[in-house]
PDB file of C-alpha atoms in Angstrom:
ATOM      1  CA  MET H 224      64.018  90.849 116.275  1.00 63.00           C
ATOM      2  CA  VAL H 225      66.331  93.718 117.375  1.00 75.00           C
ATOM      3  CA  ALA H 226      68.972  92.701 119.966  1.00 82.00           C
ATOM      4  CA  SER H 227      68.690  94.140 123.483  1.00 93.00           C
ATOM      5  CA  TYR H 228      70.759  96.963 124.498  1.00 95.00           C
ATOM      6  CA  PRO H 229      71.085  98.608 127.989  1.00 96.00           C
ATOM      7  CA  SER H 230      70.245 102.235 128.678  1.00 96.00           C
ATOM      8  CA  PRO H 231      71.130 104.658 127.325  1.00 96.00           C
ATOM      9  CA  VAL H 232      72.449 102.754 124.187  1.00 97.00           C
ATOM     10  CA  ASP H 233      68.901 101.499 123.584  1.00 95.00           C
ATOM     11  CA  LYS H 234      67.775 105.131 123.025  1.00 94.00           C
ATOM     12  CA  LEU H 235      69.693 105.279 119.842  1.00 95.00           C
ATOM     13  CA  LEU H 236      67.232 102.885 118.418  1.00 94.00           C
ATOM     14  CA  THR H 237      64.679 105.463 118.288  1.00 91.00           C
ATOM     15  CA  TYR H 238      66.622 108.594 117.164  1.00 86.00           C
ATOM     16  CA  GLY H 239      65.959 107.948 113.446  1.00 82.00           C
ATOM     17  CA  GLU H 240      67.352 109.321 110.192  1.00 77.00           C
ATOM     18  CA  ILE H 241      70.283 111.730 109.916  1.00 72.00           C
ATOM     19  CA  ASP H 242      71.950 113.668 107.167  1.00 62.00           C
ATOM     20  CA  ILE H 243      75.399 112.008 106.618  1.00 56.00           C
ATOM     21  CA  LEU H 244      76.401 114.516 103.880  1.00 52.00           C
ATOM     22  CA  GLU H 245      75.626 117.465 106.154  1.00 50.00           C
ATOM     23  CA  VAL H 246      78.362 116.728 108.754  1.00 45.00           C
ATOM     24  CA  SER H 247      81.304 115.101 106.852  1.00 45.00           C
ATOM     25  CA  ASN H 248      84.624 116.863 106.748  1.00 41.00           C
ATOM     26  CA  VAL H 249      83.980 119.127 109.635  1.00 40.00           C
ATOM     27  CA  LEU H 250      86.710 121.796 110.036  1.00 36.00           C
ATOM     28  CA  GLN H 251      88.469 122.427 113.317  1.00 38.00           C
ATOM     29  CA  GLU H 252      86.725 125.768 114.031  1.00 39.00           C
ATOM     30  CA  ASP H 253      83.333 123.817 113.890  1.00 41.00           C
ATOM     31  CA  ARG H 254      84.348 121.225 116.295  1.00 39.00           C
ATOM     32  CA  GLU H 255      83.142 122.896 119.394  1.00 39.00           C
ATOM     33  CA  HIS H 256      79.651 123.342 117.807  1.00 39.00           C
ATOM     34  CA  LEU H 257      79.719 119.975 115.922  1.00 38.00           C
ATOM     35  CA  HIS H 258      76.868 118.241 117.875  1.00 37.00           C
ATOM     36  CA  SER H 259      74.754 121.182 118.828  1.00 36.00           C
ATOM     37  CA  LYS H 260      74.640 122.997 115.403  1.00 37.00           C
ATOM     38  CA  LYS H 261      75.586 120.330 112.776  1.00 39.00           C
ATOM     39  CA  ARG H 262      74.329 117.173 114.116  1.00 51.00           C
ATOM     40  CA  GLY H 263      71.519 118.581 116.326  1.00 60.00           C
ATOM     41  CA  ILE H 264      72.461 116.076 119.108  1.00 78.00           C
ATOM     42  CA  ASN H 265      74.984 116.268 121.914  1.00 87.00           C
ATOM     43  CA  TYR H 266      74.804 112.597 122.959  1.00 91.00           C
ATOM     44  CA  VAL H 267      76.967 112.770 125.989  1.00 91.00           C
ATOM     45  CA  GLU H 268      75.049 115.767 127.556  1.00 91.00           C
ATOM     46  CA  GLU H 269      71.627 114.477 126.420  1.00 91.00           C
ATOM     47  CA  LEU H 270      71.942 110.778 127.251  1.00 93.00           C
ATOM     48  CA  GLY H 271      74.807 110.563 129.661  1.00 95.00           C
ATOM     49  CA  PHE H 272      77.121 108.448 127.765  1.00 97.00           C
ATOM     50  CA  THR H 273      80.542 107.534 129.086  1.00 97.00           C
ATOM     51  CA  LEU H 274      83.475 105.282 128.014  1.00 98.00           C
ATOM     52  CA  GLU H 275      81.844 102.429 129.953  1.00 98.00           C
ATOM     53  CA  HIS H 276      79.278 102.311 127.173  1.00 98.00           C
ATOM     54  CA  VAL H 277      81.696 101.780 124.392  1.00 98.00           C
ATOM     55  CA  PRO H 278      81.520  97.859 124.219  1.00 98.00           C
ATOM     56  CA  ASP H 279      77.788  98.091 123.709  1.00 98.00           C
ATOM     57  CA  LEU H 280      78.110 100.906 121.180  1.00 98.00           C
ATOM     58  CA  LEU H 281      80.519  98.794 119.170  1.00 98.00           C
ATOM     59  CA  ARG H 282      78.194  95.918 119.390  1.00 97.00           C
ATOM     60  CA  MET H 283      75.392  98.133 117.984  1.00 96.00           C
ATOM     61  CA  VAL H 284      77.738  99.389 115.144  1.00 96.00           C
ATOM     62  CA  VAL H 285      78.402  95.834 113.883  1.00 94.00           C
ATOM     63  CA  ASP H 286      74.815  94.520 114.458  1.00 93.00           C
ATOM     64  CA  GLU H 287      73.968  92.912 111.198  1.00 89.00           C
ATOM     65  CA  GLU H 288      70.295  93.016 111.775  1.00 89.00           C
ATOM     66  CA  LEU H 289      70.487  96.846 112.048  1.00 90.00           C
ATOM     67  CA  ASN H 290      72.946  97.402 109.252  1.00 84.00           C
ATOM     68  CA  PHE H 291      71.011  95.300 106.718  1.00 82.00           C
ATOM     69  CA  GLY H 292      67.653  96.583 107.869  1.00 75.00           C
ATOM     70  CA  ASP H 293      65.136  98.764 106.182  1.00 74.00           C
ATOM     71  CA  GLY H 294      66.220 102.546 105.867  1.00 70.00           C
ATOM     72  CA  GLU H 295      62.638 103.384 106.521  1.00 77.00           C
ATOM     73  CA  ASN H 296      62.925 102.000 110.056  1.00 83.00           C
ATOM     74  CA  LEU H 297      64.217 104.048 113.062  1.00 87.00           C
ATOM     75  CA  GLU H 298      66.537 101.238 114.024  1.00 90.00           C
ATOM     76  CA  TYR H 299      68.390 101.275 110.848  1.00 89.00           C
ATOM     77  CA  TRP H 300      70.053 104.462 111.866  1.00 91.00           C
ATOM     78  CA  ALA H 301      71.116 103.392 115.233  1.00 94.00           C
ATOM     79  CA  PRO H 302      74.675 102.228 114.148  1.00 94.00           C
ATOM     80  CA  ILE H 303      75.389 105.649 112.673  1.00 93.00           C
ATOM     81  CA  HIS H 304      74.288 107.269 116.074  1.00 94.00           C
ATOM     82  CA  ALA H 305      76.413 104.809 117.831  1.00 96.00           C
ATOM     83  CA  LEU H 306      79.442 105.745 115.698  1.00 96.00           C
ATOM     84  CA  ARG H 307      78.893 109.357 116.518  1.00 94.00           C
ATOM     85  CA  VAL H 308      78.801 108.713 120.175  1.00 96.00           C
ATOM     86  CA  ILE H 309      82.035 106.850 119.942  1.00 97.00           C
ATOM     87  CA  GLY H 310      83.612 109.794 118.095  1.00 95.00           C
ATOM     88  CA  GLU H 311      82.234 112.311 120.569  1.00 95.00           C
ATOM     89  CA  LEU H 312      83.674 110.203 123.391  1.00 96.00           C
ATOM     90  CA  ARG H 313      87.099 110.118 121.671  1.00 96.00           C
ATOM     91  CA  ALA H 314      87.030 106.416 122.588  1.00 97.00           C
ATOM     92  CA  GLU H 315      90.563 105.114 121.873  1.00 97.00           C
ATOM     93  CA  ASP H 316      89.698 101.438 122.753  1.00 97.00           C
ATOM     94  CA  ALA H 317      87.260 101.613 119.820  1.00 98.00           C
ATOM     95  CA  ILE H 318      89.803 102.495 117.133  1.00 97.00           C
ATOM     96  CA  GLN H 319      91.104  98.964 116.267  1.00 96.00           C
ATOM     97  CA  PRO H 320      87.551  97.310 116.320  1.00 96.00           C
ATOM     98  CA  LEU H 321      86.304  99.975 113.987  1.00 96.00           C
ATOM     99  CA  ILE H 322      89.233  99.591 111.647  1.00 94.00           C
ATOM    100  CA  ASP H 323      88.682  95.852 111.759  1.00 92.00           C
ATOM    101  CA  PHE H 324      85.054  96.623 110.657  1.00 91.00           C
ATOM    102  CA  PHE H 325      86.448  98.033 107.494  1.00 87.00           C
ATOM    103  CA  GLN H 326      86.809  94.556 106.253  1.00 81.00           C
ATOM    104  CA  THR H 327      83.200  93.427 106.771  1.00 81.00           C
ATOM    105  CA  VAL H 328      81.102  96.542 106.535  1.00 80.00           C
ATOM    106  CA  ASP H 329      78.312  96.281 103.958  1.00 72.00           C
ATOM    107  CA  GLN H 330      79.619  98.178 100.864  1.00 72.00           C
ATOM    108  CA  GLU H 331      75.964  99.011  99.789  1.00 73.00           C
ATOM    109  CA  ASN H 332      75.178 100.861 103.063  1.00 77.00           C
ATOM    110  CA  ASP H 333      76.230 104.348 102.100  1.00 80.00           C
ATOM    111  CA  SER H 334      75.352 105.794 105.603  1.00 83.00           C
ATOM    112  CA  ILE H 335      77.677 103.459 107.582  1.00 87.00           C
ATOM    113  CA  MET H 336      80.265 103.714 104.930  1.00 86.00           C
ATOM    114  CA  MET H 337      80.546 107.349 105.293  1.00 87.00           C
ATOM    115  CA  ALA H 338      80.109 107.600 108.978  1.00 91.00           C
ATOM    116  CA  LEU H 339      82.701 104.981 109.870  1.00 93.00           C
ATOM    117  CA  PRO H 340      85.878 106.787 108.709  1.00 94.00           C
ATOM    118  CA  ASP H 341      84.461 110.013 110.033  1.00 93.00           C
ATOM    119  CA  ALA H 342      83.874 108.498 113.527  1.00 95.00           C
ATOM    120  CA  ILE H 343      87.696 107.157 113.678  1.00 97.00           C
ATOM    121  CA  ALA H 344      88.878 110.596 112.445  1.00 97.00           C
ATOM    122  CA  THR H 345      86.914 112.391 115.210  1.00 95.00           C
ATOM    123  CA  ILE H 346      88.744 110.233 117.793  1.00 97.00           C
ATOM    124  CA  GLY H 347      91.929 112.111 116.593  1.00 96.00           C
ATOM    125  CA  GLU H 348      95.594 111.608 117.186  1.00 97.00           C
ATOM    126  CA  LYS H 349      95.540 108.080 118.647  1.00 97.00           C
ATOM    127  CA  ALA H 350      93.846 106.663 115.450  1.00 98.00           C
ATOM    128  CA  ILE H 351      96.891 107.810 113.220  1.00 98.00           C
ATOM    129  CA  SER H 352      99.224 104.861 113.992  1.00 97.00           C
ATOM    130  CA  PRO H 353      96.483 102.130 113.588  1.00 96.00           C
ATOM    131  CA  LEU H 354      95.301 103.770 110.363  1.00 96.00           C
ATOM    132  CA  GLU H 355      98.980 103.895 109.016  1.00 96.00           C
ATOM    133  CA  ALA H 356      99.372 100.275 109.775  1.00 93.00           C
ATOM    134  CA  CYS H 357      96.138  99.405 107.998  1.00 91.00           C
ATOM    135  CA  ILE H 358      97.186 101.347 104.864  1.00 91.00           C
ATOM    136  CA  THR H 359     100.527  99.650 104.861  1.00 88.00           C
ATOM    137  CA  ASN H 360      99.153  96.245 105.229  1.00 84.00           C
ATOM    138  CA  PHE H 361      96.222  96.435 102.742  1.00 77.00           C
ATOM    139  CA  SER H 362      97.603  98.759 100.011  1.00 69.00           C
ATOM    140  CA  GLN H 363      99.267  96.308  97.737  1.00 66.00           C
ATOM    141  CA  GLU H 364      98.027  94.452  94.607  1.00 55.00           C
ATOM    142  CA  SER H 365      98.143  91.033  96.220  1.00 55.00           C
ATOM    143  CA  ASN H 366      95.562  91.983  98.924  1.00 55.00           C
ATOM    144  CA  GLN H 367      91.972  92.052  98.091  1.00 55.00           C
ATOM    145  CA  ASP H 368      90.616  93.774 101.336  1.00 56.00           C
ATOM    146  CA  ASN H 369      88.940  97.141 101.107  1.00 62.00           C
ATOM    147  CA  GLY H 370      90.053  98.375 104.472  1.00 81.00           C
ATOM    148  CA  CYS H 371      92.852 100.578 102.999  1.00 89.00           C
ATOM    149  CA  GLU H 372      90.526 102.866 101.217  1.00 90.00           C
ATOM    150  CA  ASP H 373      88.580 103.738 104.386  1.00 92.00           C
ATOM    151  CA  ALA H 374      91.813 104.094 106.189  1.00 95.00           C
ATOM    152  CA  VAL H 375      93.024 106.611 103.656  1.00 96.00           C
ATOM    153  CA  ILE H 376      89.804 108.559 103.906  1.00 95.00           C
ATOM    154  CA  ALA H 377      89.938 108.552 107.709  1.00 96.00           C
ATOM    155  CA  LEU H 378      93.451 109.821 107.639  1.00 97.00           C
ATOM    156  CA  GLY H 379      92.653 112.593 105.314  1.00 97.00           C
ATOM    157  CA  SER H 380      89.747 113.525 107.520  1.00 96.00           C
ATOM    158  CA  ILE H 381      91.998 113.685 110.650  1.00 97.00           C
ATOM    159  CA  ALA H 382      94.172 116.185 108.738  1.00 97.00           C
ATOM    160  CA  THR H 383      91.110 118.294 107.984  1.00 96.00           C
ATOM    161  CA  LYS H 384      89.503 118.089 111.463  1.00 95.00           C
ATOM    162  CA  TYR H 385      92.740 118.570 113.290  1.00 96.00           C
ATOM    163  CA  PRO H 386      95.058 120.999 111.408  1.00 96.00           C
ATOM    164  CA  GLU H 387      97.684 120.517 114.077  1.00 98.00           C
ATOM    165  CA  LEU H 388      97.962 116.858 113.020  1.00 98.00           C
ATOM    166  CA  SER H 389      97.884 117.549 109.326  1.00 98.00           C
ATOM    167  CA  ASP H 390     101.862 117.336 108.685  1.00 98.00           C
ATOM    168  CA  ARG H 391     101.817 113.915 110.157  1.00 98.00           C
ATOM    169  CA  CYS H 392      98.846 112.593 108.168  1.00 98.00           C
ATOM    170  CA  VAL H 393     100.255 114.208 104.983  1.00 98.00           C
ATOM    171  CA  LYS H 394     103.594 112.517 105.550  1.00 98.00           C
ATOM    172  CA  ILE H 395     101.907 109.051 105.801  1.00 98.00           C
ATOM    173  CA  LEU H 396      99.818 109.663 102.610  1.00 98.00           C
ATOM    174  CA  THR H 397     102.726 110.892 100.694  1.00 98.00           C
ATOM    175  CA  GLN H 398     104.974 108.047 101.846  1.00 96.00           C
ATOM    176  CA  GLN H 399     102.364 105.503 100.751  1.00 96.00           C
ATOM    177  CA  LEU H 400     102.061 107.157  97.417  1.00 97.00           C
ATOM    178  CA  GLU H 401     105.782 106.807  96.913  1.00 97.00           C
ATOM    179  CA  CYS H 402     105.104 102.994  96.929  1.00 95.00           C
ATOM    180  CA  PHE H 403     102.924 103.638  93.928  1.00 95.00           C
ATOM    181  CA  ALA H 404     104.516 100.815  91.937  1.00 95.00           C
ATOM    182  CA  ASP H 405     103.388  98.159  94.523  1.00 92.00           C
ATOM    183  CA  ASN H 406     100.023  99.831  95.575  1.00 92.00           C
ATOM    184  CA  LYS H 407      96.833  98.961  94.042  1.00 90.00           C
ATOM    185  CA  THR H 408      95.969 101.526  91.454  1.00 92.00           C
ATOM    186  CA  GLU H 409      92.740 102.420  93.122  1.00 91.00           C
ATOM    187  CA  ILE H 410      94.621 103.140  96.285  1.00 92.00           C
ATOM    188  CA  ASN H 411      96.981 105.508  94.341  1.00 95.00           C
ATOM    189  CA  GLY H 412      94.045 107.302  92.978  1.00 95.00           C
ATOM    190  CA  LEU H 413      92.519 107.883  96.466  1.00 94.00           C
ATOM    191  CA  LEU H 414      95.946 108.937  97.933  1.00 96.00           C
ATOM    192  CA  ILE H 415      96.144 111.500  95.083  1.00 97.00           C
ATOM    193  CA  GLU H 416      92.663 112.852  95.773  1.00 96.00           C
ATOM    194  CA  GLU H 417      93.310 113.200  99.534  1.00 96.00           C
ATOM    195  CA  LEU H 418      96.557 115.002  98.933  1.00 97.00           C
ATOM    196  CA  ILE H 419      94.910 117.438  96.487  1.00 96.00           C
ATOM    197  CA  GLU H 420      91.931 117.960  98.762  1.00 95.00           C
ATOM    198  CA  LEU H 421      94.481 118.892 101.491  1.00 96.00           C
ATOM    199  CA  ASN H 422      96.266 121.186  98.912  1.00 96.00           C
ATOM    200  CA  VAL H 423      99.622 119.601  99.465  1.00 97.00           C
ATOM    201  CA  VAL H 424     101.550 121.280  96.686  1.00 97.00           C
ATOM    202  CA  GLU H 425     104.703 119.452  97.764  1.00 97.00           C
ATOM    203  CA  SER H 426     103.122 116.236  96.671  1.00 97.00           C
ATOM    204  CA  ALA H 427     103.195 117.441  92.988  1.00 97.00           C
ATOM    205  CA  PRO H 428     106.426 115.600  91.906  1.00 97.00           C
ATOM    206  CA  ILE H 429     105.327 112.257  93.234  1.00 98.00           C
ATOM    207  CA  ILE H 430     101.769 112.667  91.795  1.00 97.00           C
ATOM    208  CA  GLU H 431     103.350 113.441  88.397  1.00 97.00           C
ATOM    209  CA  LYS H 432     105.456 110.201  88.616  1.00 98.00           C
ATOM    210  CA  VAL H 433     102.339 108.331  89.381  1.00 97.00           C
ATOM    211  CA  PHE H 434     100.409 109.535  86.377  1.00 97.00           C
ATOM    212  CA  ALA H 435     103.489 109.097  84.072  1.00 97.00           C
ATOM    213  CA  ALA H 436     103.755 105.426  85.182  1.00 97.00           C
ATOM    214  CA  LYS H 437     100.026 104.934  84.514  1.00 95.00           C
ATOM    215  CA  ARG H 438      99.559 103.447  88.045  1.00 95.00           C
ATOM    216  CA  VAL H 439      96.221 105.295  88.910  1.00 94.00           C
ATOM    217  CA  SER H 440      92.569 104.424  88.492  1.00 88.00           C
ATOM    218  CA  LEU H 441      89.226 105.527  89.645  1.00 78.00           C
ATOM    219  CA  CYS H 442      90.642 108.944  90.472  1.00 81.00           C
ATOM    220  CA  LEU H 443      88.412 112.091  90.457  1.00 85.00           C
ATOM    221  CA  VAL H 444      91.443 113.797  89.005  1.00 87.00           C
ATOM    222  CA  ARG H 445      91.953 112.265  85.587  1.00 89.00           C
ATOM    223  CA  ASN H 446      95.390 113.223  84.714  1.00 94.00           C
ATOM    224  CA  TRP H 447      98.543 115.127  85.560  1.00 94.00           C
ATOM    225  CA  GLU H 448      97.158 118.395  83.920  1.00 93.00           C
ATOM    226  CA  GLU H 449      94.133 118.406  86.120  1.00 93.00           C
ATOM    227  CA  ALA H 450      96.267 117.705  89.216  1.00 94.00           C
ATOM    228  CA  GLN H 451      98.362 120.722  88.553  1.00 95.00           C
ATOM    229  CA  ILE H 452      95.281 122.814  88.101  1.00 93.00           C
ATOM    230  CA  GLU H 453      93.650 121.466  91.377  1.00 93.00           C
ATOM    231  CA  LEU H 454      97.038 122.363  93.281  1.00 94.00           C
ATOM    232  CA  GLY H 455      97.039 125.776  91.798  1.00 93.00           C
ATOM    233  CA  LEU H 456     100.210 125.145  89.789  1.00 93.00           C
ATOM    234  CA  LYS H 457      98.506 125.783  86.444  1.00 89.00           C
ATOM    235  CA  GLU H 458      95.661 127.888  85.334  1.00 87.00           C
ATOM    236  CA  GLN H 459      92.398 126.442  84.073  1.00 84.00           C
ATOM    237  CA  PRO H 460      92.321 126.798  80.266  1.00 80.00           C
ATOM    238  CA  PRO H 461      89.650 128.960  78.885  1.00 76.00           C
ATOM    239  CA  ALA H 462      86.476 127.135  77.861  1.00 67.00           C
ATOM    240  CA  LYS H 463      86.121 126.699  74.096  1.00 62.00           C
ATOM    241  CA  TYR H 464      82.940 127.868  72.594  1.00 58.00           C
ATOM    242  CA  VAL H 465      81.697 126.896  69.162  1.00 56.00           C
ATOM    243  CA  ASN H 466      78.788 128.457  67.468  1.00 60.00           C
ATOM    244  CA  TYR H 467      76.490 125.757  66.016  1.00 56.00           C
ATOM    245  CA  SER H 468      73.592 126.310  63.763  1.00 58.00           C
ATOM    246  CA  PHE H 469      70.147 125.337  65.071  1.00 57.00           C
ATOM    247  CA  ASP H 470      70.028 122.256  62.995  1.00 58.00           C
ATOM    248  CA  GLU H 471      73.459 121.106  64.172  1.00 56.00           C
ATOM    249  CA  GLU H 472      72.397 121.554  67.866  1.00 53.00           C
ATOM    250  CA  PHE H 473      69.189 119.787  67.338  1.00 52.00           C
ATOM    251  CA  LYS H 474      70.930 116.784  65.686  1.00 53.00           C
ATOM    252  CA  TYR H 475      73.573 116.651  68.535  1.00 50.00           C
ATOM    253  CA  SER H 476      70.749 116.640  71.195  1.00 55.00           C
ATOM    254  CA  ARG H 477      68.839 113.842  69.420  1.00 52.00           C
ATOM    255  CA  ASN H 478      71.977 111.702  69.704  1.00 55.00           C
ATOM    256  CA  GLN H 479      72.682 112.242  73.307  1.00 52.00           C
ATOM    257  CA  PRO H 480      71.561 109.476  75.868  1.00 52.00           C
ATOM    258  CA  GLN H 481      68.898 110.496  78.132  1.00 49.00           C
ATOM    259  CA  SER H 482      69.654 110.561  81.947  1.00 41.00           C
ATOM    260  CA  THR H 483      67.179 108.843  84.248  1.00 41.00           C
ATOM    261  CA  ALA H 484      68.939 110.194  87.448  1.00 37.00           C
ATOM    262  CA  GLN H 485      66.737 112.553  89.567  1.00 37.00           C
ATOM    263  CA  GLY H 486      68.003 115.552  91.425  1.00 35.00           C
ATOM    264  CA  PHE H 487      71.655 116.749  91.677  1.00 33.00           C
ATOM    265  CA  ALA H 488      74.855 114.643  92.095  1.00 38.00           C
ATOM    266  CA  SER H 489      76.489 114.908  95.458  1.00 41.00           C
ATOM    267  CA  SER H 490      79.423 117.334  95.629  1.00 42.00           C
ATOM    268  CA  ASN H 491      80.541 115.748  98.815  1.00 49.00           C
ATOM    269  CA  PRO H 492      84.037 114.177  98.359  1.00 50.00           C
ATOM    270  CA  GLN H 493      83.526 111.274 100.592  1.00 53.00           C
ATOM    271  CA  GLN H 494      80.236 110.314  98.703  1.00 52.00           C
ATOM    272  CA  LYS H 495      82.085 110.380  95.467  1.00 52.00           C
ATOM    273  CA  LYS H 496      84.806 108.057  96.722  1.00 57.00           C
ATOM    274  CA  LYS H 497      82.181 105.680  97.949  1.00 52.00           C
ATOM    275  CA  ASN H 498      80.433 105.755  94.629  1.00 54.00           C
ATOM    276  CA  GLN H 499      83.798 104.971  93.085  1.00 54.00           C
ATOM    277  CA  LYS H 500      84.303 101.945  95.322  1.00 54.00           C
ATOM    278  CA  LYS H 501      80.939 100.609  94.146  1.00 51.00           C
ATOM    279  CA  ALA H 502      81.870 101.149  90.473  1.00 50.00           C
ATOM    280  CA  LYS H 503      84.889  98.887  90.627  1.00 50.00           C
ATOM    281  CA  LYS H 504      82.907  95.922  92.049  1.00 49.00           C
TER     282      LYS H 504
END
């Protein structure tokens, strides 16, 4: 049985499915239209949410019955809507509880996994210091918590959403990468990805050191050469084309494994990172 929530929080139980990929990594110029154009909902205007509702919104976010529910049910999406309301309210009191939720969130729930860092990032500047503390505390090999990865993603999202805060976020990400010898290799990979996505060319020397030390794993950028290309420091080498005979092509195709995947793979960076986190389990 779904827990009881006061109005207007209870209205979120009936809002239903939303497209997480459509609204991730929203740029600054889109912020004023974020809810009316991208998300289709302006929660504050439509439902009258205020900061007084934050405790119940947080309770909905961590509600296990909702998070582990059936995606076909409307209630399943309520925690995502609650996260968006928190972000829209720029609710500073919610920052630490949401960061704490990094540690217990269901890793198989893609929707909540993508919405959580995005909600914290939407809150903005006040989230930077707590996220930095999370990254510092949970980045080393001796710690098995997953919170650091979400914190890195959230910090990168702040830099994207709020360009005026980019320098501060980049400094934190770079300083953490400088500790690559002590960091978990997965964290190094994620830090490199964020710095490259933010086009931080100045990070090239430390990125080169990390690859040279072989202290990186599960990274979308496979090596130092690819990193240079992504940062615009090196040109993409021309593709090599080889003319094969019909018999050679037919033989090659017969030996290739057949994919059972349907549709197209996501090009969304956050979704790729979540897939990587699952892959290492």
